[in-house]
GROMACS .gro file of C-alpha atoms in nm:
model
  409
    1MET     CA    1   1.385   0.283   1.954
    2ALA     CA    2   1.129   0.015   1.911
    3GLY     CA    3   0.792   0.179   1.996
    4VAL     CA    4   0.475   0.057   2.159
    5GLU     CA    5   0.168   0.233   2.033
    6SER     CA    6  -0.104   0.131   2.279
    7ILE     CA    7  -0.469   0.239   2.266
    8ARG     CA    8  -0.591   0.436   2.569
    9ARG     CA    9  -0.499   0.801   2.585
   10GLY     CA   10  -0.294   1.052   2.404
   11ARG     CA   11  -0.220   1.412   2.299
   12SER     CA   12  -0.264   1.685   2.033
   13LYS     CA   13  -0.363   1.653   1.661
   14PRO     CA   14  -0.039   1.601   1.458
   15ILE     CA   15  -0.011   1.807   1.140
   16GLY     CA   16   0.059   1.594   0.833
   17SER     CA   17  -0.122   1.297   0.944
   18LEU     CA   18  -0.332   1.126   0.682
   19THR     CA   19  -0.559   0.964   0.944
   20GLN     CA   20  -0.636   1.293   1.110
   21MET     CA   21  -0.635   1.567   0.816
   22ALA     CA   22  -0.709   1.392   0.490
   23THR     CA   23  -1.051   1.349   0.341
   24ILE     CA   24  -1.195   1.052   0.146
   25ARG     CA   25  -1.423   1.095  -0.152
   26LEU     CA   26  -1.736   0.862  -0.135
   27GLY     CA   27  -1.967   0.806  -0.429
   28LYS     CA   28  -2.020   1.027  -0.736
   29ARG     CA   29  -1.847   1.378  -0.760
   30THR     CA   30  -2.189   1.523  -0.777
   31GLU     CA   31  -2.277   1.390  -0.436
   32LYS     CA   32  -2.008   1.597  -0.273
   33ARG     CA   33  -1.933   1.343   0.007
   34ALA     CA   34  -1.588   1.389   0.128
   35PRO     CA   35  -1.560   1.324   0.505
   36LEU     CA   36  -1.243   1.331   0.701
   37ILE     CA   37  -1.086   0.982   0.708
   38LYS     CA   38  -1.113   0.999   1.096
   39ASP     CA   39  -1.482   1.067   1.085
   40PHE     CA   40  -1.551   0.793   0.809
   41VAL     CA   41  -1.343   0.506   0.966
   42PRO     CA   42  -1.380   0.400   1.330
   43LEU     CA   43  -1.019   0.469   1.422
   44ALA     CA   44  -0.894   0.487   1.789
   45LYS     CA   45  -0.914   0.838   1.917
   46LEU     CA   46  -0.598   1.023   1.990
   47ASP     CA   47  -0.710   1.074   2.350
   48ASP     CA   48  -0.711   0.694   2.394
   49ILE     CA   49  -0.345   0.633   2.315
   50VAL     CA   50  -0.075   0.554   2.548
   51PHE     CA   51   0.287   0.564   2.436
   52GLY     CA   52   0.578   0.347   2.548
   53ALA     CA   53   0.898   0.215   2.414
   54TRP     CA   54   1.212  -0.005   2.447
   55ASP     CA   55   1.543   0.171   2.396
   56PRO     CA   56   1.904   0.074   2.457
   57ILE     CA   57   1.971   0.428   2.569
   58PRO     CA   58   1.788   0.493   2.899
   59ASP     CA   59   1.689   0.857   2.855
   60ASP     CA   60   1.332   0.942   2.912
   61ALA     CA   61   1.124   1.092   2.624
   62LEU     CA   62   1.192   1.444   2.747
   63THR     CA   63   1.571   1.397   2.760
   64ALA     CA   64   1.568   1.221   2.430
   65ALA     CA   65   1.374   1.501   2.261
   66LYS     CA   66   1.609   1.764   2.389
   67LYS     CA   67   1.908   1.566   2.290
   68ALA     CA   68   1.770   1.514   1.940
   69GLY     CA   69   1.723   1.874   1.878
   70VAL     CA   70   1.427   1.815   1.632
   71LEU     CA   71   1.169   2.024   1.824
   72GLU     CA   72   1.213   2.360   1.968
   73ASP     CA   73   1.171   2.429   2.350
   74LYS     CA   74   0.845   2.606   2.286
   75ASP     CA   75   0.693   2.287   2.151
   76ILE     CA   76   0.852   2.050   2.413
   77GLU     CA   77   0.786   2.252   2.741
   78PRO     CA   78   0.401   2.244   2.728
   79ILE     CA   79   0.417   1.856   2.734
   80ALA     CA   80   0.741   1.824   2.941
   81ASP     CA   81   0.583   1.639   3.227
   82PHE     CA   82   0.408   1.405   2.989
   83LEU     CA   83   0.734   1.322   2.808
   84LYS     CA   84   0.924   1.283   3.134
   85SER     CA   85   0.687   1.002   3.230
   86ILE     CA   86   0.783   0.790   2.931
   87LYS     CA   87   1.072   0.586   3.033
   88PRO     CA   88   1.202   0.314   2.794
   89MET     CA   89   1.200  -0.051   2.889
   90PRO     CA   90   1.539  -0.227   2.862
   91ALA     CA   91   1.589  -0.314   2.487
   92VAL     CA   92   1.689  -0.640   2.310
   93PHE     CA   93   1.987  -0.494   2.158
   94ASP     CA   94   2.317  -0.638   2.016
   95ASN     CA   95   2.598  -0.409   1.894
   96LYS     CA   96   2.678  -0.672   1.631
   97TYR     CA   97   2.372  -0.578   1.424
   98VAL     CA   98   2.394  -0.196   1.483
   99THR     CA   99   2.768  -0.125   1.514
  100ARG     CA  100   2.758   0.252   1.578
  101ILE     CA  101   2.533   0.256   1.885
  102HIS     CA  102   2.654   0.148   2.237
  103GLY     CA  103   2.363   0.108   2.481
  104THR     CA  104   2.336   0.039   2.845
  105ASN     CA  105   1.960  -0.013   2.887
  106VAL     CA  106   1.982  -0.381   2.758
  107LYS     CA  107   1.815  -0.705   2.846
  108LYS     CA  108   2.032  -1.003   2.927
  109GLY     CA  109   1.933  -1.362   2.852
  110LYS     CA  110   2.100  -1.702   2.781
  111THR     CA  111   1.931  -1.742   2.449
  112LYS     CA  112   1.745  -1.531   2.197
  113ARG     CA  113   1.440  -1.737   2.271
  114ASP     CA  114   1.470  -1.614   2.632
  115LEU     CA  115   1.501  -1.254   2.513
  116ALA     CA  116   1.182  -1.296   2.299
  117GLU     CA  117   0.996  -1.425   2.601
  118GLN     CA  118   1.111  -1.124   2.803
  119LEU     CA  119   0.957  -0.909   2.535
  120ARG     CA  120   0.635  -1.090   2.543
  121GLN     CA  121   0.621  -1.039   2.921
  122ASP     CA  122   0.685  -0.664   2.869
  123MET     CA  123   0.403  -0.635   2.632
  124ARG     CA  124   0.161  -0.808   2.881
  125ASP     CA  125   0.278  -0.600   3.165
  126PHE     CA  126   0.245  -0.272   2.962
  127LYS     CA  127  -0.106  -0.363   2.856
  128ALA     CA  128  -0.214  -0.449   3.213
  129LYS     CA  129  -0.047  -0.146   3.383
  130ASN     CA  130  -0.194   0.106   3.136
  131LYS     CA  131  -0.529  -0.071   3.118
  132CYS     CA  132  -0.507  -0.105   2.754
  133ASP     CA  133  -0.756  -0.288   2.533
  134ARG     CA  134  -0.516  -0.341   2.255
  135LEU     CA  135  -0.155  -0.287   2.146
  136VAL     CA  136   0.029  -0.200   1.825
  137ILE     CA  137   0.401  -0.211   1.779
  138VAL     CA  138   0.587   0.003   1.537
  139TRP     CA  139   0.960  -0.072   1.484
  140CYS     CA  140   1.133   0.269   1.473
  141ALA     CA  141   1.479   0.145   1.553
  142SER     CA  142   1.814   0.172   1.362
  143THR     CA  143   1.881  -0.002   1.033
  144GLU     CA  144   2.043  -0.339   1.113
  145ILE     CA  145   2.326  -0.506   0.909
  146TYR     CA  146   2.231  -0.684   0.588
  147ILE     CA  147   2.094  -1.035   0.643
  148LYS     CA  148   1.963  -1.265   0.373
  149ALA     CA  149   1.682  -1.500   0.447
  150GLY     CA  150   1.791  -1.843   0.503
  151PRO     CA  151   1.680  -2.191   0.634
  152GLN     CA  152   1.657  -2.033   0.981
  153HIS     CA  153   1.363  -1.821   0.850
  154ALA     CA  154   1.189  -2.082   0.648
  155THR     CA  155   0.945  -2.221   0.915
  156ILE     CA  156   0.853  -2.117   1.265
  157GLU     CA  157   1.002  -2.442   1.397
  158GLN     CA  158   1.340  -2.359   1.237
  159PHE     CA  159   1.313  -2.006   1.352
  160GLU     CA  160   1.262  -2.106   1.716
  161LYS     CA  161   1.538  -2.358   1.709
  162ALA     CA  162   1.768  -2.070   1.568
  163MET     CA  163   1.665  -1.850   1.852
  164GLU     CA  164   1.748  -2.121   2.100
  165LYS     CA  165   2.089  -2.171   1.938
  166ASN     CA  166   2.159  -1.786   1.934
  167ASP     CA  167   2.201  -1.807   1.558
  168ASP     CA  168   2.346  -1.490   1.405
  169ALA     CA  169   2.072  -1.497   1.138
  170ILE     CA  170   1.814  -1.403   1.405
  171ALA     CA  171   1.849  -1.018   1.455
  172PRO     CA  172   1.693  -0.827   1.749
  173SER     CA  173   1.418  -0.677   1.521
  174MET     CA  174   1.301  -1.036   1.435
  175LEU     CA  175   1.259  -1.105   1.816
  176TYR     CA  176   1.024  -0.806   1.852
  177ALA     CA  177   0.826  -0.920   1.545
  178TYR     CA  178   0.807  -1.273   1.676
  179ALA     CA  179   0.693  -1.159   2.030
  180ALA     CA  180   0.444  -0.923   1.891
  181ILE     CA  181   0.279  -1.183   1.669
  182MET     CA  182   0.282  -1.442   1.943
  183GLU     CA  183   0.094  -1.195   2.161
  184GLY     CA  184  -0.157  -1.116   1.883
  185ILE     CA  185  -0.024  -0.763   1.844
  186PRO     CA  186   0.002  -0.594   1.500
  187PHE     CA  187   0.363  -0.531   1.396
  188CYS     CA  188   0.488  -0.259   1.152
  189ASN     CA  189   0.857  -0.247   1.044
  190GLY     CA  190   0.981   0.110   0.979
  191ALA     CA  191   1.338  -0.002   0.893
  192PRO     CA  192   1.486  -0.174   0.580
  193ASN     CA  193   1.628  -0.470   0.757
  194LEU     CA  194   1.505  -0.828   0.724
  195CYS     CA  195   1.247  -0.863   0.997
  196VAL     CA  196   0.877  -0.972   0.971
  197ASP     CA  197   0.919  -1.035   0.599
  198THR     CA  198   1.039  -1.396   0.637
  199PRO     CA  199   0.837  -1.714   0.552
  200ALA     CA  200   0.836  -1.824   0.916
  201LEU     CA  201   0.687  -1.497   1.054
  202LEU     CA  202   0.461  -1.443   0.759
  203LYS     CA  203   0.304  -1.790   0.819
  204LEU     CA  204   0.291  -1.715   1.198
  205ALA     CA  205   0.105  -1.387   1.143
  206GLN     CA  206  -0.147  -1.566   0.917
  207ASP     CA  207  -0.205  -1.848   1.176
  208LYS     CA  208  -0.232  -1.597   1.465
  209GLY     CA  209  -0.466  -1.354   1.267
  210VAL     CA  210  -0.224  -1.068   1.306
  211PRO     CA  211  -0.180  -0.772   1.059
  212ILE     CA  212   0.176  -0.707   0.955
  213SER     CA  213   0.333  -0.449   0.732
  214GLY     CA  214   0.676  -0.292   0.624
  215LYS     CA  215   0.920  -0.202   0.545
  216ASP     CA  216   1.135   0.123   0.574
  217PHE     CA  217   0.935   0.444   0.628
  218LYS     CA  218   0.915   0.638   0.309
  219THR     CA  219   1.002   0.995   0.413
  220GLY     CA  220   1.249   1.205   0.217
  221GLN     CA  221   1.426   1.134  -0.112
  222THR     CA  222   1.262   0.802  -0.189
  223TRP     CA  223   0.921   0.965  -0.134
  224MET     CA  224   1.018   1.225  -0.390
  225LYS     CA  225   1.116   0.946  -0.630
  226THR     CA  226   0.781   0.786  -0.610
  227VAL     CA  227   0.620   1.125  -0.685
  228VAL     CA  228   0.857   1.225  -0.986
  229ALA     CA  229   0.918   0.885  -1.148
  230PRO     CA  230   0.548   0.810  -1.220
  231GLY     CA  231   0.534   1.158  -1.380
  232LEU     CA  232   0.814   1.069  -1.613
  233LYS     CA  233   0.657   0.734  -1.707
  234ALA     CA  234   0.314   0.890  -1.751
  235ARG     CA  235   0.457   1.128  -2.016
  236MET     CA  236   0.694   0.847  -2.167
  237LEU     CA  237   1.000   1.052  -2.091
  238GLY     CA  238   1.318   0.846  -2.091
  239LEU     CA  239   1.568   0.819  -1.807
  240ALA     CA  240   1.943   0.813  -1.865
  241GLY     CA  241   2.039   0.837  -1.502
  242TRP     CA  242   1.933   0.938  -1.154
  243TYR     CA  243   2.206   1.041  -0.898
  244SER     CA  244   2.100   1.075  -0.531
  245THR     CA  245   2.302   1.182  -0.240
  246ASN     CA  246   2.196   1.263   0.109
  247ILE     CA  247   2.367   1.433   0.404
  248LEU     CA  248   2.228   1.403   0.767
  249GLY     CA  249   2.369   1.414   1.109
  250ASN     CA  250   2.125   1.237   1.338
  251ARG     CA  251   2.167   0.893   1.486
  252ASP     CA  252   2.029   0.744   1.162
  253GLY     CA  253   2.302   0.890   0.971
  254GLU     CA  254   2.567   0.765   1.232
  255VAL     CA  255   2.426   0.412   1.196
  256LEU     CA  256   2.426   0.426   0.814
  257ASP     CA  257   2.780   0.533   0.816
  258ASP     CA  258   2.866   0.174   0.876
  259PRO     CA  259   2.879   0.001   0.544
  260GLN     CA  260   2.690  -0.312   0.644
  261SER     CA  261   2.397  -0.102   0.757
  262PHE     CA  262   2.419   0.110   0.451
  263LYS     CA  263   2.389  -0.198   0.230
  264THR     CA  264   2.060  -0.276   0.385
  265LYS     CA  265   1.930   0.079   0.325
  266GLU     CA  266   2.076   0.083  -0.035
  267GLU     CA  267   1.886  -0.221  -0.129
  268SER     CA  268   1.562  -0.053  -0.016
  269LYS     CA  269   1.629   0.272  -0.198
  270LEU     CA  270   1.745   0.135  -0.523
  271SER     CA  271   1.451  -0.096  -0.587
  272VAL     CA  272   1.188   0.189  -0.630
  273LEU     CA  273   1.276   0.335  -0.985
  274HIS     CA  274   1.307  -0.009  -1.154
  275THR     CA  275   0.964  -0.119  -1.036
  276ILE     CA  276   0.789   0.200  -1.131
  277LEU     CA  277   0.950   0.254  -1.465
  278GLN     CA  278   0.935  -0.117  -1.577
  279PRO     CA  279   1.247  -0.113  -1.813
  280ASP     CA  280   1.140  -0.475  -1.927
  281LEU     CA  281   0.824  -0.324  -2.083
  282TYR     CA  282   0.983   0.000  -2.199
  283PRO     CA  283   1.343  -0.074  -2.282
  284ASP     CA  284   1.387   0.218  -2.525
  285LEU     CA  285   1.313   0.449  -2.237
  286TYR     CA  286   1.444   0.294  -1.933
  287LYS     CA  287   1.681   0.002  -2.000
  288ASP     CA  288   2.027   0.031  -1.837
  289PHE     CA  289   1.960   0.365  -1.674
  290THR     CA  290   2.221   0.452  -1.414
  291HIS     CA  291   2.089   0.479  -1.054
  292VAL     CA  292   2.344   0.589  -0.784
  293VAL     CA  293   2.249   0.641  -0.413
  294ARG     CA  294   2.482   0.793  -0.152
  295ILE     CA  295   2.432   0.874   0.219
  296ASN     CA  296   2.682   1.077   0.404
  297TYR     CA  297   2.701   1.130   0.779
  298TYR     CA  298   2.755   1.507   0.851
  299PRO     CA  299   2.699   1.583   1.222
  300PRO     CA  300   2.637   1.960   1.199
  301ARG     CA  301   2.324   1.899   1.005
  302GLY     CA  302   2.147   1.693   1.290
  303ASP     CA  303   1.796   1.585   1.189
  304ASN     CA  304   1.771   1.830   0.918
  305LYS     CA  305   1.847   1.603   0.613
  306GLU     CA  306   1.929   1.732   0.278
  307GLY     CA  307   1.880   1.530  -0.036
  308TRP     CA  308   2.025   1.627  -0.372
  309ASP     CA  309   1.903   1.456  -0.697
  310ASN     CA  310   2.035   1.497  -1.046
  311ILE     CA  311   1.791   1.338  -1.297
  312ASP     CA  312   1.913   1.315  -1.667
  313ILE     CA  313   1.601   1.257  -1.865
  314VAL     CA  314   1.542   1.205  -2.252
  315GLY     CA  315   1.264   1.383  -2.442
  316TRP     CA  316   1.126   1.376  -2.798
  317MET     CA  317   1.384   1.314  -3.073
  318ASN     CA  318   1.626   1.194  -2.795
  319TYR     CA  319   1.695   1.550  -2.674
  320PRO     CA  320   1.844   1.544  -2.316
  321MET     CA  321   1.709   1.750  -2.028
  322GLN     CA  322   1.775   1.759  -1.658
  323ILE     CA  323   1.577   1.790  -1.343
  324LYS     CA  324   1.755   1.905  -1.014
  325ILE     CA  325   1.599   1.859  -0.682
  326ASN     CA  326   1.730   1.996  -0.356
  327PHE     CA  327   1.513   1.870  -0.071
  328LEU     CA  328   1.584   2.027   0.263
  329CYS     CA  329   1.372   1.819   0.498
  330ARG     CA  330   1.333   1.729   0.864
  331ASP     CA  331   1.354   1.356   0.884
  332SER     CA  332   1.168   1.296   1.207
  333ILE     CA  333   0.901   1.566   1.129
  334LEU     CA  334   0.817   1.358   0.818
  335ALA     CA  335   0.826   1.029   0.992
  336ALA     CA  336   0.621   1.097   1.296
  337PRO     CA  337   0.293   1.121   1.121
  338ILE     CA  338   0.371   0.800   0.946
  339VAL     CA  339   0.417   0.615   1.279
  340LEU     CA  340   0.081   0.744   1.397
  341ASP     CA  341  -0.104   0.646   1.089
  342LEU     CA  342   0.045   0.296   1.086
  343ALA     CA  343  -0.046   0.238   1.442
  344LEU     CA  344  -0.412   0.364   1.392
  345PHE     CA  345  -0.461   0.181   1.061
  346SER     CA  346  -0.302  -0.142   1.187
  347ASP     CA  347  -0.527  -0.144   1.495
  348PHE     CA  348  -0.831  -0.084   1.264
  349ALA     CA  349  -0.730  -0.367   1.036
  350HIS     CA  350  -0.697  -0.606   1.328
  351ARG     CA  351  -1.035  -0.519   1.451
  352ALA     CA  352  -1.177  -0.567   1.098
  353GLY     CA  353  -1.043  -0.924   1.097
  354MET     CA  354  -0.752  -0.860   0.857
  355LYS     CA  355  -0.446  -1.056   0.893
  356GLY     CA  356  -0.098  -1.117   0.752
  357ILE     CA  357   0.052  -0.873   0.497
  358GLN     CA  358  -0.135  -0.538   0.480
  359GLU     CA  359  -0.029  -0.429   0.126
  360TRP     CA  360  -0.281  -0.145   0.134
  361LEU     CA  361  -0.040   0.023   0.379
  362SER     CA  362   0.239   0.029   0.099
  363PHE     CA  363   0.186   0.410   0.089
  364TYR     CA  364   0.402   0.448   0.386
  365TYR     CA  365   0.698   0.224   0.288
  366LYS     CA  366   0.999   0.228   0.073
  367SER     CA  367   1.006  -0.151   0.026
  368PRO     CA  368   0.630  -0.259   0.063
  369MET     CA  369   0.568  -0.622   0.165
  370THR     CA  370   0.362  -0.827  -0.073
  371ALA     CA  371   0.252  -1.180  -0.116
  372PRO     CA  372   0.541  -1.418  -0.232
  373GLY     CA  373   0.594  -1.380  -0.604
  374LEU     CA  374   0.399  -1.054  -0.634
  375GLN     CA  375   0.587  -0.746  -0.731
  376PRO     CA  376   0.533  -0.447  -0.500
  377GLU     CA  377   0.360  -0.129  -0.614
  378HIS     CA  378   0.580   0.180  -0.563
  379ASP     CA  379   0.383   0.449  -0.747
  380LEU     CA  380   0.276   0.679  -0.463
  381PHE     CA  381  -0.052   0.778  -0.635
  382ILE     CA  382  -0.155   0.416  -0.705
  383GLN     CA  383  -0.053   0.322  -0.334
  384GLN     CA  384  -0.287   0.611  -0.218
  385THR     CA  385  -0.572   0.485  -0.430
  386LYS     CA  386  -0.524   0.123  -0.293
  387LEU     CA  387  -0.533   0.266   0.063
  388LYS     CA  388  -0.844   0.477   0.023
  389ASN     CA  389  -1.016   0.205  -0.173
  390THR     CA  390  -0.945  -0.050   0.098
  391LEU     CA  391  -1.109   0.187   0.349
  392ARG     CA  392  -1.416   0.231   0.121
  393HIS     CA  393  -1.436  -0.155   0.087
  394LEU     CA  394  -1.417  -0.213   0.462
  395MET     CA  395  -1.679   0.045   0.517
  396GLY     CA  396  -1.923  -0.086   0.253
  397GLU     CA  397  -1.870   0.207   0.004
  398ASP     CA  398  -1.825   0.177  -0.371
  399GLN     CA  399  -1.477   0.178  -0.511
  400ILE     CA  400  -1.367   0.501  -0.699
  401THR     CA  401  -1.244   0.416  -1.046
  402HIS     CA  402  -1.238   0.783  -1.186
  403LEU     CA  403  -1.391   0.659  -1.502
  404GLY     CA  404  -1.655   0.936  -1.511
  405LEU     CA  405  -1.840   0.831  -1.824
  406GLU     CA  406  -2.184   0.843  -1.651
  407TYR     CA  407  -2.153   1.215  -1.633
  408TYR     CA  408  -2.160   1.231  -2.020
  409ALA     CA  409  -2.410   0.965  -2.113
   0.00000   0.00000   0.00000
C-alpha cells in the first residue's frame, strides 16, 4: 500500500513513536532541559492528520486490518467507523514488478506518464476534498523486483521519455515518487527497491525544493544488527561470521518468496555490517567475514516475524565466542511508528526549507540515502545523534558533543 499522510486530523498517541514519546537534551547536563521532541519542535499535531492510501486490493482499512490479523478486535472496534471510512484509491500496480500479488483496484493508462499524471490528480483531489494544507507521501508498498539504475534514470528528460515509452526500467514506485515531487510533496521510500534514489529524481527534488528520504524501513533483524555491530566494533571484537534467517507469513513474506524481490531486499540487508565494521580499516578483525541472510515464507506465523541470528565473534588471543539472538517481533507494530515519524519529520523539514536527501532521517532506514559518493552511516547511535542534532540546529540550540570537559575544569 502506498500511503498518503496528510495534515489535518488524526487519532490517538502511538506507543513507540520517537516524535511523540522521546525527549531531547538541550544545553548542559546541569541545566536539566530535556523536553519531549513534540514540545520542542513545531510538528503537526496528531489531531490534524488525515490518512489516505492507494492499494491494488480494494479493501477499506477496517477490512484490511481484520484480514492482516496484526491488531486484536479490542483495539480495532473502538475506531472501526474511522477505519471503514478509509477506502483506497486505485493503485498504479503492475504484477511484473511484484509477482506474488494480484490486485483488481488498479489504474489503467496508455503510458506510464499517463499513470503518473493520474496520481498527481489524486493528490490534488485528496488535498482539496480533505481541506489539507500539506501532504506527505510514505511508500509502504511491497518490495519490487531488483532494478539497476540506467540511462533512463540519469536525467528527468530521459526519465519522462522512458515513462512515455513504457520502459520496463520505470517501476510503479518511481511513478509515485515522480508524481509527489512534481506536486511539491515530501516522499519517503519504505521499501528497498530503486525508487527516488536515482539521479533524475534526486535532481528533480532539489529543483522543486522537496525533501526525500529512504530506503527500506529498519524494523526487525537489521535494526538489531545496527545495535549489536557497533558494540562489537567499539570493543574491537572480531567477527568470523553472521548468519541470519527470518520466518514470516504476512504479505511481505509472500512477496519476498519471489527470488527477484528477495534480491532487492538482500542487497539492502547485506550492506549494513560492512559499513559499520569497516573491514578496510580493521582487516585483522573484519576482513572476509561470512554474512548470510535468509528469508523464509511461513504462512502460519502471519505478521509475527521471527529472526534468528548466529554470530561467531573472536576475542582476545583469537579465542572464539558466539552470540545467539532470537527476536520474536511483530513486523507492522515496529513499522507503524516509523511511518508516523517520517511523515511528521518530513513535513517539518519541508516547512523549514530543507530539500533533497534528508540524511538526518537515516535512523529509520536499512539503506539510508546519501549524497552521491558519500558512504551511508548505519550505526544506530550515530544516526540518532545526527537526527537530534539536526533538530537542535533547526531550532537554534547548541549541538551536543558529549565532551563534558567543562564539568572538570
